[in-house]
Coordinates of C-alpha atoms in Angstrom, one line a residue:
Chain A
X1 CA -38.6 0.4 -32.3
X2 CA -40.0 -0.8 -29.1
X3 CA -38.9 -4.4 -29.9
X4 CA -35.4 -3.3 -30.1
X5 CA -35.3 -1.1 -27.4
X6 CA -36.3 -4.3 -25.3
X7 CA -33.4 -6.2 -27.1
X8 CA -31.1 -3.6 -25.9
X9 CA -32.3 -3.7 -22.6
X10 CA -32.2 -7.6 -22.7
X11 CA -28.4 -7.5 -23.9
X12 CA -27.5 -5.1 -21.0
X13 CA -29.5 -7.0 -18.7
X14 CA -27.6 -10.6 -19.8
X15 CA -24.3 -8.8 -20.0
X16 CA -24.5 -7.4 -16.6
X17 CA -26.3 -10.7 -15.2
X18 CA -22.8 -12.8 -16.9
X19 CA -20.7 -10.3 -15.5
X20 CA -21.4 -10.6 -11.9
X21 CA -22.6 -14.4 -12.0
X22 CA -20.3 -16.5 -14.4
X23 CA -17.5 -16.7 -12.3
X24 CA -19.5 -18.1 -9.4
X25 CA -21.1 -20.7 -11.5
X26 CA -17.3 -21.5 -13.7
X27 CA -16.0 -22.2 -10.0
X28 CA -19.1 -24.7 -8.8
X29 CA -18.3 -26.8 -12.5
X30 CA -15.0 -26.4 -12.1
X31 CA -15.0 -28.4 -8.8
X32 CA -16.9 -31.3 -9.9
X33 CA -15.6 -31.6 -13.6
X34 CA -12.5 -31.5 -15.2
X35 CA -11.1 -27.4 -17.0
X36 CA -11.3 -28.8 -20.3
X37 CA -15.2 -28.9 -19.8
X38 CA -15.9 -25.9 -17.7
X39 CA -16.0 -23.3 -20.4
X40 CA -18.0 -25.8 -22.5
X41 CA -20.8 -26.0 -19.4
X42 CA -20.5 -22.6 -18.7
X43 CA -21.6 -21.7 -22.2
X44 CA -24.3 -24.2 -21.9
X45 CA -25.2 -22.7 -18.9
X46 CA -25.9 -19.0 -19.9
X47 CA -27.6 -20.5 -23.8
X48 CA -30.0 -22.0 -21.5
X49 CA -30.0 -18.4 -19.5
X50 CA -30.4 -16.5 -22.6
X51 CA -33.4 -18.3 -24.3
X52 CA -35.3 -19.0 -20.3
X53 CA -34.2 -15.1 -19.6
X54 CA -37.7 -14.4 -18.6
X55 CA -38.0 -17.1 -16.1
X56 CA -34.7 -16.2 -13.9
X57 CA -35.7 -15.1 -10.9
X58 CA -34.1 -12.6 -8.7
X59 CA -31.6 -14.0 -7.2
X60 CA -30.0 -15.6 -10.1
X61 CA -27.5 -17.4 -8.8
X62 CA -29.1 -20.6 -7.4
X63 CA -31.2 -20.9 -10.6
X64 CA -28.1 -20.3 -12.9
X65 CA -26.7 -23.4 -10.5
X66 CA -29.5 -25.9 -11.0
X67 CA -28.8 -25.2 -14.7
X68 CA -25.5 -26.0 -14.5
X69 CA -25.9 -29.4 -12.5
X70 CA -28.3 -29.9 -15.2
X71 CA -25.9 -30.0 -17.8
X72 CA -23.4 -31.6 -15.8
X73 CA -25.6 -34.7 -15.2
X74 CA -26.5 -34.7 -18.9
X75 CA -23.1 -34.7 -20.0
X76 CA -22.1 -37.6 -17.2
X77 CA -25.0 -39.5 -18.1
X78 CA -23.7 -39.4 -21.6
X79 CA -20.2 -40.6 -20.8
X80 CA -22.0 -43.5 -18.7
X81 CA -24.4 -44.4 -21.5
X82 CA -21.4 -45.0 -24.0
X83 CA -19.8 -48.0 -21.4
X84 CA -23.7 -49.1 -21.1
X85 CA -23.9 -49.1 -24.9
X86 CA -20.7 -51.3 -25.1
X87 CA -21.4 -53.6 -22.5
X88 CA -25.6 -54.2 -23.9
X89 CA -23.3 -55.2 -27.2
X90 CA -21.9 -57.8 -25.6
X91 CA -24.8 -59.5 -23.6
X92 CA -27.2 -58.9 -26.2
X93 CA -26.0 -58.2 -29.8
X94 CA -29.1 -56.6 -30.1
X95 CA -30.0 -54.6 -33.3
X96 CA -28.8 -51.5 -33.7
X97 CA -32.7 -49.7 -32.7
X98 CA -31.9 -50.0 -29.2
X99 CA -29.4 -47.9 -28.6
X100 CA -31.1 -44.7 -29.2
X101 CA -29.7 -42.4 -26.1
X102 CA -31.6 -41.0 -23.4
X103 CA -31.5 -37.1 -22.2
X104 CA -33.5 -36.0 -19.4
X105 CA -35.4 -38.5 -17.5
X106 CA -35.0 -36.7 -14.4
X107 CA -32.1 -37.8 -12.7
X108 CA -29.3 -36.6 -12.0
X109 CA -26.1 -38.8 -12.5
X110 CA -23.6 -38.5 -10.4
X111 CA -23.1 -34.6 -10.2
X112 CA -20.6 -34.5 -6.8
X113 CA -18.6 -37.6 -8.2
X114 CA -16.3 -35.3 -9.6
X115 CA -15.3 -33.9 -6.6
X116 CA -13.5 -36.9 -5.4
X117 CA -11.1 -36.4 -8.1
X118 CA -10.4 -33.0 -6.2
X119 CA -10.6 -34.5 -2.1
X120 CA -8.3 -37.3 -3.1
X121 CA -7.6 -40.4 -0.8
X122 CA -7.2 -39.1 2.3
X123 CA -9.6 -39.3 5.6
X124 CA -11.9 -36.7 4.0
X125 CA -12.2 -38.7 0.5
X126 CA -13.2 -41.8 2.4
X127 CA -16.1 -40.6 4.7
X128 CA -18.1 -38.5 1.6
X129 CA -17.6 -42.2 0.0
X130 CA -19.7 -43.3 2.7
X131 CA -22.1 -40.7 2.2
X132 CA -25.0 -41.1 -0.5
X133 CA -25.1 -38.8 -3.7
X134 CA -27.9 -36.9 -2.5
X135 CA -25.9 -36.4 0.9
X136 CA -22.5 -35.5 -0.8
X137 CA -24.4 -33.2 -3.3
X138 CA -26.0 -30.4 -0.7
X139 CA -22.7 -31.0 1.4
X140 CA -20.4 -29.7 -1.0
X141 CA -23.2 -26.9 -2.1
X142 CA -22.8 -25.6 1.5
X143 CA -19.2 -26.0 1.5
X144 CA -17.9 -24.7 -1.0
X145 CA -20.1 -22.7 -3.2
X146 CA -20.6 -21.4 0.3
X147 CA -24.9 -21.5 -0.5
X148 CA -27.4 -20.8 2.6
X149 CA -29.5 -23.9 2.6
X150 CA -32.6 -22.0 1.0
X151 CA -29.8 -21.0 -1.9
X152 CA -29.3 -24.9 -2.4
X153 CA -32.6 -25.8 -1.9
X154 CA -33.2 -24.0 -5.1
X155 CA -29.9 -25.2 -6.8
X156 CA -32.0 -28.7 -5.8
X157 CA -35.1 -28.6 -6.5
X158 CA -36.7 -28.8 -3.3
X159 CA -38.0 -26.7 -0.3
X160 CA -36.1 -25.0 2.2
X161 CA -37.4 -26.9 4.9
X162 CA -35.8 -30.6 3.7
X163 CA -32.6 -28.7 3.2
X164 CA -32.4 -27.8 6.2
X165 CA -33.7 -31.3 7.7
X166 CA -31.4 -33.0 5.2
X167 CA -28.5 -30.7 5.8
X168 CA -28.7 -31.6 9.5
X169 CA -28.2 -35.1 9.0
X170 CA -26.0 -34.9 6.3
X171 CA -23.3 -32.8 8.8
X172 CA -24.0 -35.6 11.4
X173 CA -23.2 -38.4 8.6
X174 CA -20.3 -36.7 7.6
X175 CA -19.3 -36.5 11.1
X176 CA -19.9 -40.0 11.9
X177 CA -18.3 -41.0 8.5
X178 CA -14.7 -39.0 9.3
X179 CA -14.6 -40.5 12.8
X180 CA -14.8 -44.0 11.3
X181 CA -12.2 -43.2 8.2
X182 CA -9.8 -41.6 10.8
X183 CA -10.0 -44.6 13.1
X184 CA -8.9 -46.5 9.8
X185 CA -6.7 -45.1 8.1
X186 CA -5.7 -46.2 4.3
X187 CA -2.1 -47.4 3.4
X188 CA -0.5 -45.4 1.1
X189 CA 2.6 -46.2 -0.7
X190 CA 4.8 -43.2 -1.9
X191 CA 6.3 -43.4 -5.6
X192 CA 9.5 -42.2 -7.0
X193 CA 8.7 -39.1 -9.1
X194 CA 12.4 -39.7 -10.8
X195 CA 13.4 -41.2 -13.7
X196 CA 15.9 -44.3 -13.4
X197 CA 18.8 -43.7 -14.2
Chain B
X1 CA -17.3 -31.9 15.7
X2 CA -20.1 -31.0 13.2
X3 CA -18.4 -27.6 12.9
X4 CA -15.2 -29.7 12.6
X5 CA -15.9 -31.4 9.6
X6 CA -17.8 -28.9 7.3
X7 CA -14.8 -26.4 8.0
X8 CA -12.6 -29.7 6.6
X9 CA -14.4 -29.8 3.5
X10 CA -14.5 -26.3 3.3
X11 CA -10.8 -26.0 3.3
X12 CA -10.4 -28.7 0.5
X13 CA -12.2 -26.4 -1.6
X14 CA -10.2 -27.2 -5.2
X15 CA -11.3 -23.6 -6.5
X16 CA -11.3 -20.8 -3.3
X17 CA -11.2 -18.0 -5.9
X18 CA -13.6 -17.0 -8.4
X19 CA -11.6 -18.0 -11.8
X20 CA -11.9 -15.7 -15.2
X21 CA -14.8 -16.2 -17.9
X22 CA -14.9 -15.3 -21.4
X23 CA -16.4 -11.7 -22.0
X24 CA -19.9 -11.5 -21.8
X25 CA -20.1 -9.9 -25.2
X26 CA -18.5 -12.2 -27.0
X27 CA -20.8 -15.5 -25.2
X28 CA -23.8 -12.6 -26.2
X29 CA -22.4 -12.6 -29.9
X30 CA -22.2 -16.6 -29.8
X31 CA -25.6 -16.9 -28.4
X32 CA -27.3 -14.4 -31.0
X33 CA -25.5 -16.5 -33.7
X34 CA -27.0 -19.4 -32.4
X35 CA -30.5 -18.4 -32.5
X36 CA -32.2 -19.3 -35.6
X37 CA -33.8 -22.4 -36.1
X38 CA -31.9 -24.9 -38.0
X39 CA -33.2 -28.3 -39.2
X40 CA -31.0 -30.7 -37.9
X41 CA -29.4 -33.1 -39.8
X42 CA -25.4 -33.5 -41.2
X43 CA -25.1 -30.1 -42.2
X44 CA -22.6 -28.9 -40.2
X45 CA -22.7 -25.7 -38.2
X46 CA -20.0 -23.2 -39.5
X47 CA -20.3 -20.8 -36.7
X48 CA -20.5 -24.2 -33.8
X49 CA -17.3 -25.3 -35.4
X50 CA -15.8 -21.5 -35.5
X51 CA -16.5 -21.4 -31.4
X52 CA -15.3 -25.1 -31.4
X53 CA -12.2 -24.2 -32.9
X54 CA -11.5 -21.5 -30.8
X55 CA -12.4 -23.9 -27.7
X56 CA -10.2 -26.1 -29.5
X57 CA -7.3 -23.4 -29.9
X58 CA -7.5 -22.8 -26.0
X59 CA -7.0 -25.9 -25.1
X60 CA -4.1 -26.5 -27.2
X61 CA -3.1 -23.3 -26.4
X62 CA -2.9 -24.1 -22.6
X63 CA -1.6 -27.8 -23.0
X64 CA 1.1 -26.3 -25.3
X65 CA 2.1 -23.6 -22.5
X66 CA 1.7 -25.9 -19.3
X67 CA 3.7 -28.5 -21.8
X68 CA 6.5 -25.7 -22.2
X69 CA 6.7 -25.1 -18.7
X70 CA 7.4 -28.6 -17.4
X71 CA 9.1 -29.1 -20.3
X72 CA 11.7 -26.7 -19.2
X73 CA 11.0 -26.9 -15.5
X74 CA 10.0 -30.7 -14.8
X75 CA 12.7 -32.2 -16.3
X76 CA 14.3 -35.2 -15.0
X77 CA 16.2 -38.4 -16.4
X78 CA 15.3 -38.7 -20.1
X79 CA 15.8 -35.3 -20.2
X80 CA 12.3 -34.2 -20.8
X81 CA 9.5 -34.0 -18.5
X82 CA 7.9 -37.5 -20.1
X83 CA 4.7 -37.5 -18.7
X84 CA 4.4 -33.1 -20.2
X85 CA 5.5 -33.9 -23.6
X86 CA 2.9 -37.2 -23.9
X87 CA 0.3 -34.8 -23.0
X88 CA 1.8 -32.2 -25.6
X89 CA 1.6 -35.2 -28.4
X90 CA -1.7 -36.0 -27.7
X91 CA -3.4 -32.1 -27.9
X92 CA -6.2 -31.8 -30.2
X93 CA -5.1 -30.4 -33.0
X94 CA -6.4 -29.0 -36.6
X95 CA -7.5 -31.7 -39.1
X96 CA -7.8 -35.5 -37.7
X97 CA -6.7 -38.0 -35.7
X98 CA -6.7 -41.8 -36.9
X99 CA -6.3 -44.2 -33.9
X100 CA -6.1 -48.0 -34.0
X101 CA -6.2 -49.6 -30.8
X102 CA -6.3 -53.1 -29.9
X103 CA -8.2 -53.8 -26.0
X104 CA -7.8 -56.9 -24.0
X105 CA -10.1 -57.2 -21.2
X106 CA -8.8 -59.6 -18.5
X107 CA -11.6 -59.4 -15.5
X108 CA -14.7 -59.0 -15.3
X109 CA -18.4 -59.6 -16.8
X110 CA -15.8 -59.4 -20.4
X111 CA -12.7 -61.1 -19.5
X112 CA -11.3 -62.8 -21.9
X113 CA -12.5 -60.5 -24.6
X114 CA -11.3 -58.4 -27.1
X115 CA -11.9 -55.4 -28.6
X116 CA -10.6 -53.3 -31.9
X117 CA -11.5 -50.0 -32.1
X118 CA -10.6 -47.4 -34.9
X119 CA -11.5 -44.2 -34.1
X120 CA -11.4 -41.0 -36.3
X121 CA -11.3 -37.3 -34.5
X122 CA -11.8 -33.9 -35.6
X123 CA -11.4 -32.1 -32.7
X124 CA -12.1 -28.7 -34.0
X125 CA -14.9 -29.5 -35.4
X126 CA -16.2 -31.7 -32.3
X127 CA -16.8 -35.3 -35.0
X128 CA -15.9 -38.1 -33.7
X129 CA -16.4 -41.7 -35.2
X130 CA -15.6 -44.8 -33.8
X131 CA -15.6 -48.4 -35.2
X132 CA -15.2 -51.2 -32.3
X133 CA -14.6 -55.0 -33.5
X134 CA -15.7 -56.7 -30.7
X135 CA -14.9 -60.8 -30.0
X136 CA -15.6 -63.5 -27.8
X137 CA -16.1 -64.5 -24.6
X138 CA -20.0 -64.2 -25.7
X139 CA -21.5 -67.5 -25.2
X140 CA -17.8 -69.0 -25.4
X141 CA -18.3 -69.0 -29.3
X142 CA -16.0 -66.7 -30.3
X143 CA -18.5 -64.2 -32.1
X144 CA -17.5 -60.9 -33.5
X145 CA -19.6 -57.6 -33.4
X146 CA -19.0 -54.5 -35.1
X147 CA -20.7 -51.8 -33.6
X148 CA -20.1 -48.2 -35.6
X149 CA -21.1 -45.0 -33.7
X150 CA -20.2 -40.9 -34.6
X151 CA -21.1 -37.9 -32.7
X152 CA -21.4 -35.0 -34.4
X153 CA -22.6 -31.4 -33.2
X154 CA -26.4 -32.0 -32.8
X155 CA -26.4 -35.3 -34.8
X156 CA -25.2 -39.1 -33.0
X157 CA -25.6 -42.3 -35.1
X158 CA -24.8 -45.9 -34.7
X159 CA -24.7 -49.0 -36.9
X160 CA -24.1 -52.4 -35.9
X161 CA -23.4 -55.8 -37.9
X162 CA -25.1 -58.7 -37.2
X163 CA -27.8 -57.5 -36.4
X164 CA -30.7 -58.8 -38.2
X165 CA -31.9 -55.3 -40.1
X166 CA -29.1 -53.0 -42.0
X167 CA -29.9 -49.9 -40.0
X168 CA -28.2 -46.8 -39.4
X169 CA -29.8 -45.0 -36.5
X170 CA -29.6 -41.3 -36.5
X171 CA -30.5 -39.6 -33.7
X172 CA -30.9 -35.4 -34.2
X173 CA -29.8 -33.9 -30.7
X174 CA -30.9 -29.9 -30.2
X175 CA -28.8 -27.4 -29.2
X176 CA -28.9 -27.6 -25.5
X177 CA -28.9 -30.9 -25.0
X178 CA -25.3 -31.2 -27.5
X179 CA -23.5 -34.2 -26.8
X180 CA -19.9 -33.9 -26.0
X181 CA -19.0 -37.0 -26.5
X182 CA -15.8 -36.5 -28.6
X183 CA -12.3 -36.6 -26.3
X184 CA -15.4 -36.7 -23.2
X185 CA -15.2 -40.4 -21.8
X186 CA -13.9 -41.6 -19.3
X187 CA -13.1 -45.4 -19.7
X188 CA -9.9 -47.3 -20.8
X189 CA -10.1 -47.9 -24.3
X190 CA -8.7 -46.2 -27.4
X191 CA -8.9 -42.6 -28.0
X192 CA -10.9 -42.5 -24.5
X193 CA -8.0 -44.0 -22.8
X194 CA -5.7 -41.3 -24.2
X195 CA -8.5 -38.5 -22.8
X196 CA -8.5 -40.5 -19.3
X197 CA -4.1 -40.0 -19.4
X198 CA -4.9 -36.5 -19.9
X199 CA -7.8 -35.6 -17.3
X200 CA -5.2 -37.6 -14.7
X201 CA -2.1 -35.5 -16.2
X202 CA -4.0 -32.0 -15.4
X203 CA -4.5 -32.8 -12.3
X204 CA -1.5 -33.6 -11.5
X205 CA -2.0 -36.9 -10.9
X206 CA 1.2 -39.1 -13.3
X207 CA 4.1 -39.4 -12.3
X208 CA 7.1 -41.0 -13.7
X209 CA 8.3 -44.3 -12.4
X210 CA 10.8 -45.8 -14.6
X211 CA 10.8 -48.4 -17.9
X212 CA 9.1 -51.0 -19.0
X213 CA 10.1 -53.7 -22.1
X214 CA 7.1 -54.2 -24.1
X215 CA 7.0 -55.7 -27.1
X216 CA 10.6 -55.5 -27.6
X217 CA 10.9 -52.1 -27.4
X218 CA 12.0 -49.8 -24.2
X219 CA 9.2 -47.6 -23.1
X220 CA 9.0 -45.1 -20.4
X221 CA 6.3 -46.2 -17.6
X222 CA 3.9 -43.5 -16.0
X223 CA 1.7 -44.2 -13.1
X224 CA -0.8 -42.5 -11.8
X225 CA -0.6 -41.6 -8.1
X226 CA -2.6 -40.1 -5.4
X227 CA -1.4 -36.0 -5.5
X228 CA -1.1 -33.5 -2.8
X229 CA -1.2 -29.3 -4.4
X230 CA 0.8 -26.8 -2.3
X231 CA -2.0 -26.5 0.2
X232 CA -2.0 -30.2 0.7
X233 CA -5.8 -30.9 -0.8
X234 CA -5.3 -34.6 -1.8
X235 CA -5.9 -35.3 -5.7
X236 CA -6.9 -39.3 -6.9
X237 CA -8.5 -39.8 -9.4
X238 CA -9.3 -43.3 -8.2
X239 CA -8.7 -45.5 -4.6
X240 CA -8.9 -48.5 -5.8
X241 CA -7.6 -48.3 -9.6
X242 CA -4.2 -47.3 -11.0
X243 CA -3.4 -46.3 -14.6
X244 CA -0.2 -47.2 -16.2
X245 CA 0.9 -46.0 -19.6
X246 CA 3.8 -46.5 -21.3
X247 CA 5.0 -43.8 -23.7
X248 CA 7.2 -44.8 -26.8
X249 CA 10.7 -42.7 -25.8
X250 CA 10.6 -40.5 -29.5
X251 CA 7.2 -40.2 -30.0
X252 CA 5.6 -39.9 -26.6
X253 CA 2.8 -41.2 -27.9
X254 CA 0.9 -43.4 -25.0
X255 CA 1.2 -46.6 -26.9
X256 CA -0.4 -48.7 -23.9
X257 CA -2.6 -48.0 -21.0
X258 CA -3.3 -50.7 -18.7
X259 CA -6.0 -50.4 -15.7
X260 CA -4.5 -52.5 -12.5
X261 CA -6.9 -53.2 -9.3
X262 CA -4.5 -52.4 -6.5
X263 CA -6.9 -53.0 -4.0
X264 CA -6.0 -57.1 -4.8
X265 CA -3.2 -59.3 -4.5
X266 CA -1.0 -58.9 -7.2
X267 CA -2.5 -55.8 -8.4
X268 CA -4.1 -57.7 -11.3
X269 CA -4.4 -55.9 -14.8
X270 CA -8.4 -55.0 -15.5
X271 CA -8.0 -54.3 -18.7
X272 CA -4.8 -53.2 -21.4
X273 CA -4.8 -51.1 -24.4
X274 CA -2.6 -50.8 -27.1
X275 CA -2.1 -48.4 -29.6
X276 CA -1.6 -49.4 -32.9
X277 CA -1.4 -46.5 -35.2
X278 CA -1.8 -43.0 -34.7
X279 CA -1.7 -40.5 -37.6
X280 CA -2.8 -37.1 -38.0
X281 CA -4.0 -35.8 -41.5
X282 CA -5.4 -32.6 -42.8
X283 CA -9.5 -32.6 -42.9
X284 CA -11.7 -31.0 -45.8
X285 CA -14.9 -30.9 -46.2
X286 CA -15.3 -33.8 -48.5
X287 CA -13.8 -35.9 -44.9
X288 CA -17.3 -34.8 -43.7
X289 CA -18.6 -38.3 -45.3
X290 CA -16.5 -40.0 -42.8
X291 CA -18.1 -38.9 -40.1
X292 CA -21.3 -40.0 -42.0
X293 CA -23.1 -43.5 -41.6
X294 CA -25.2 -43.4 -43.7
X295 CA -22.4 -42.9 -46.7
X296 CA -20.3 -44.8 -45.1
X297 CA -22.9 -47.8 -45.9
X298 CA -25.0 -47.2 -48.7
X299 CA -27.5 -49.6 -48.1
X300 CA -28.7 -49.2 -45.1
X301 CA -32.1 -48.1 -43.4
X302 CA -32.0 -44.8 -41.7
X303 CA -34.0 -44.4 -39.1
X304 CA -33.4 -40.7 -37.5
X305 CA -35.3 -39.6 -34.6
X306 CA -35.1 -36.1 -32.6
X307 CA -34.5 -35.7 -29.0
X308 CA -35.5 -32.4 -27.0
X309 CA -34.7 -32.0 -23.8
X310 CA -36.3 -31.6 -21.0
X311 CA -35.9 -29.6 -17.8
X312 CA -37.6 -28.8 -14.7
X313 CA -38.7 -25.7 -13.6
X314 CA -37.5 -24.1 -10.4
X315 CA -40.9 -25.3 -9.1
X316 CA -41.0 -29.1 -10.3
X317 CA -43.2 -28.0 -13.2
X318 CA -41.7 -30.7 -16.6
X319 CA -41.2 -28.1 -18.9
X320 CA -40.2 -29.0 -22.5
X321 CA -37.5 -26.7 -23.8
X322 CA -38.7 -25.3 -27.3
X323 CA -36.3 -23.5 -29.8
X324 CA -38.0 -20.2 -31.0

């Protein structure tokens, strides 16, 4: 009886934690991957809540994020490991053993390249090119899932402190970085969105 | 100036508002389901591929409505909105999708190469198989590989000829670390190609630019294009690539996507692929076995390993993620 009275109270305690939290973390995977993969994360993102429900700490939202890059970089690795695999083929024509994928070695691939599909070509798009991953990463967390620095330190990994070190440098890169983009600016060549006729 | 550029990057924010989730009740439902323990293997998961279908269902749902839209709204001088309606032909659909494609790779560490790739898709139940006939410039002598690889909910194998063992590597993936590799890449060849067309389409980002003779046959040409949205947040998929696809004018079906590096003289093609066939047919159960290596060749070795993965804790504490 008790057991299911803590099932209950789990359930209400999920539902309520989805409820307020889900959008937030639909919108941070909506801006670095594509829609047809948000709901997919998402759901990723709240199995992993469900099963680790014990270990979310109060405020959720951070950790619910780290999650979420999580399965972002999994799924990124995954897309990058299938042009590896095609490209071993042709150097090595190795046997077919060596291809077993890898999941989870601790990196995170390339979680804020998405974004650039979102900045575009423009002055902005060119100076977080400039910038490193790690750089571009806590940038954007500030930005635009509008996190305090101790927020994205946990959505990192890492302590407060080098946020805020990092974050300092990262503005002044970014700074540095537009200056330099704006003082070269890329061609662009307009297309016709019409149809000959 | 600090202040400067953070509020910059804060206005090209693509999502300002919160968008709408699924109700928690029904992801709570899901996520009870998929509790138990399950032994991995090729049995497939009736309630993944009920959720998958559903995914499945919205997707199709909102490419058939956004389709609708431009297909009324968009249109220009064939009469449809081209670039809508190739999208529309290429939503994932019940049952499967046969592709042939046929790759030429013109720069690069494989110019000069080729590559055939058949790929089979069952998009509602997330299988995906691919076969990829691979020749030459290796060594300059001409060599052909066949390299055979399906993902599956929980389940990714490979198989490779010429290689010097007959082995069909099977590789059990758990739940949370599912592989969504089916309609998920992002590189120029075959079905993948088609997913890159759509990716670029939903964000706006091809345009109509005229036609192109290929083959004898009058296609329409789309390009992709830098994008500005109505609050003039620039969308690009890529500076220094552009995609072209030509779409056959009754089936709008892509039938060739070529990569071009505009950031060289010329604008010389990277790589070009062309569709060969494309055919949809209803799956059953007994289709299963083509998503399976190991039936698909009987005599090979099948090695099948189990991957869990791992995660770290909020403090840097490895923690290995066990199923209950």
């Amino acid at each position: 009886m008790s057991g299911h009275i803590v099932g209950v109270e789990r359930r209400l305690r999920f539902e309520l934690l989805y409820a307020k939290h889900a959008p937030a973390v639909k919108a941070y995977v909506l801006r670095r991957a594509d829609v047809s993969t948000a709901d997919d994360v998402l759901a990723e993102v709240f199995v992993v809540c469900w099963r680790r429900f014990d270990e979310v700490p109060a405020d959720p939202l951070p950790w619910l994020l780290g999650v979420a890059r999580r399965v972002l970089s999994t799924q990124r690795r995954g897309e990058r490991r299938r042009g590896a695999l095609r490209d071993r083929l042709a150097e090595t024509a190795s046997d077919s053993t060596d291809v077993t994928p890898e999941v989870g070695d601790g990196t995170l691939a390339g979680v804020a390249d998405g974004a650039f599909a979102y900045v575009g070509a423009g002055a902005l798009a060119g100076a977080l090119a400039r910038l490193s991953e790690a750089d571009r990463e806590l940038l954007l967390l500030i930005a635009w899932d509008e996190l305090s620095p101790s927020r994205a330190a946990t959505v990192l990994n890492v302590k407060p402190a080098t946020v805020r070190v990092r974050l300092l440098r990262a503005r002044r890169r970014l700074t540095q970085a537009l200056a330099r983009e704006e003082s070269e600016p890329a061609p662009c060549s307009p297309l016709s969105m019409e149809a000959p006729s | 100036m600090t202040v400067d550029s953070m509020a910059r990057l804060a206005a090209a924010n693509p999502v300002p508002d919160t968008p709408a989730v699924e109700p928690a009740e029904r992801l709570r439902r899901l996520i009870e389901d998929d509790m138990p323990p399950i032994d991995l293997g090729d049995r497939r998961d009736g309630r993944s591929r009920i959720r998958r279908r559903a995914l499945a269902g919205v997707v199709v749902a909102v490419g058939a409505s956004a389709a609708g839209v431009l297909l009324t709204a968009g249109s220009s001088g064939p009469g449809v909105n081209v670039a809508a309606a190739a999208y529309a032909a290429t939503a994932p659909q019940s049952g499967i999708v046969e592709a042939v494609f046929m790759v030429h790779i013109f720069r690069g560490s494989q110019a000069g190469g080729t590559l055939r790739q058949r790929e089979w898709n069952d998009a509602a139940a997330g299988l995906r198989r691919e076969m990829d006939t691979t020749t030459g410039p290796f060594g300059d002598t001409g060599e052909t590989h066949v390299l055979e690889s399906v993902s599956a909910p929980r389940r990714w194998e490979s198989w490779s000829a010429g290689s010097e063992a007959n082995v069909v590597t099977r590789v059990k993936v758990s739940r949370a670390a599912r592989m969504n590799m089916a309609f998920g890449g992002i590189s120029l060849t075959g079905v993948e190609g088609i997913s890159l067309f759509r990716q670029l389409y939903r964000l706006g980002g091809m345009v109509l630019v005229g036609r192109e003779h290929h083959e004898g046959r009058l296609l329409w040409k789309l390009e992709s294009r830098p994008f500005s949205d109505a609050n003039g947040r620039m969308l690009a998929v890529a500076t220094h690539t552009r995609l072209i696809v030509l779409v056959d004018p009754k089936t709008f079906l892509p039938v060739t996507e070529r990569q071009i590096d505009i950031a060289l003289p010329g604008h010389p093609t990277v790589v070009e692929s062309n569709l060969l066939s494309y055919g949809r047919y209803a799956g059953t159960e007994s289709e299963g076995r083509l998503f399976d290596l190991a039936t698909q060749h009987p005599g090979a070795r099948v090695l099948t390993r189990t991957m869990v993965p791992r995660f770290r804790s909020m403090h840097g504490k490895r923690l290995i993620h066990k199923r209950r």
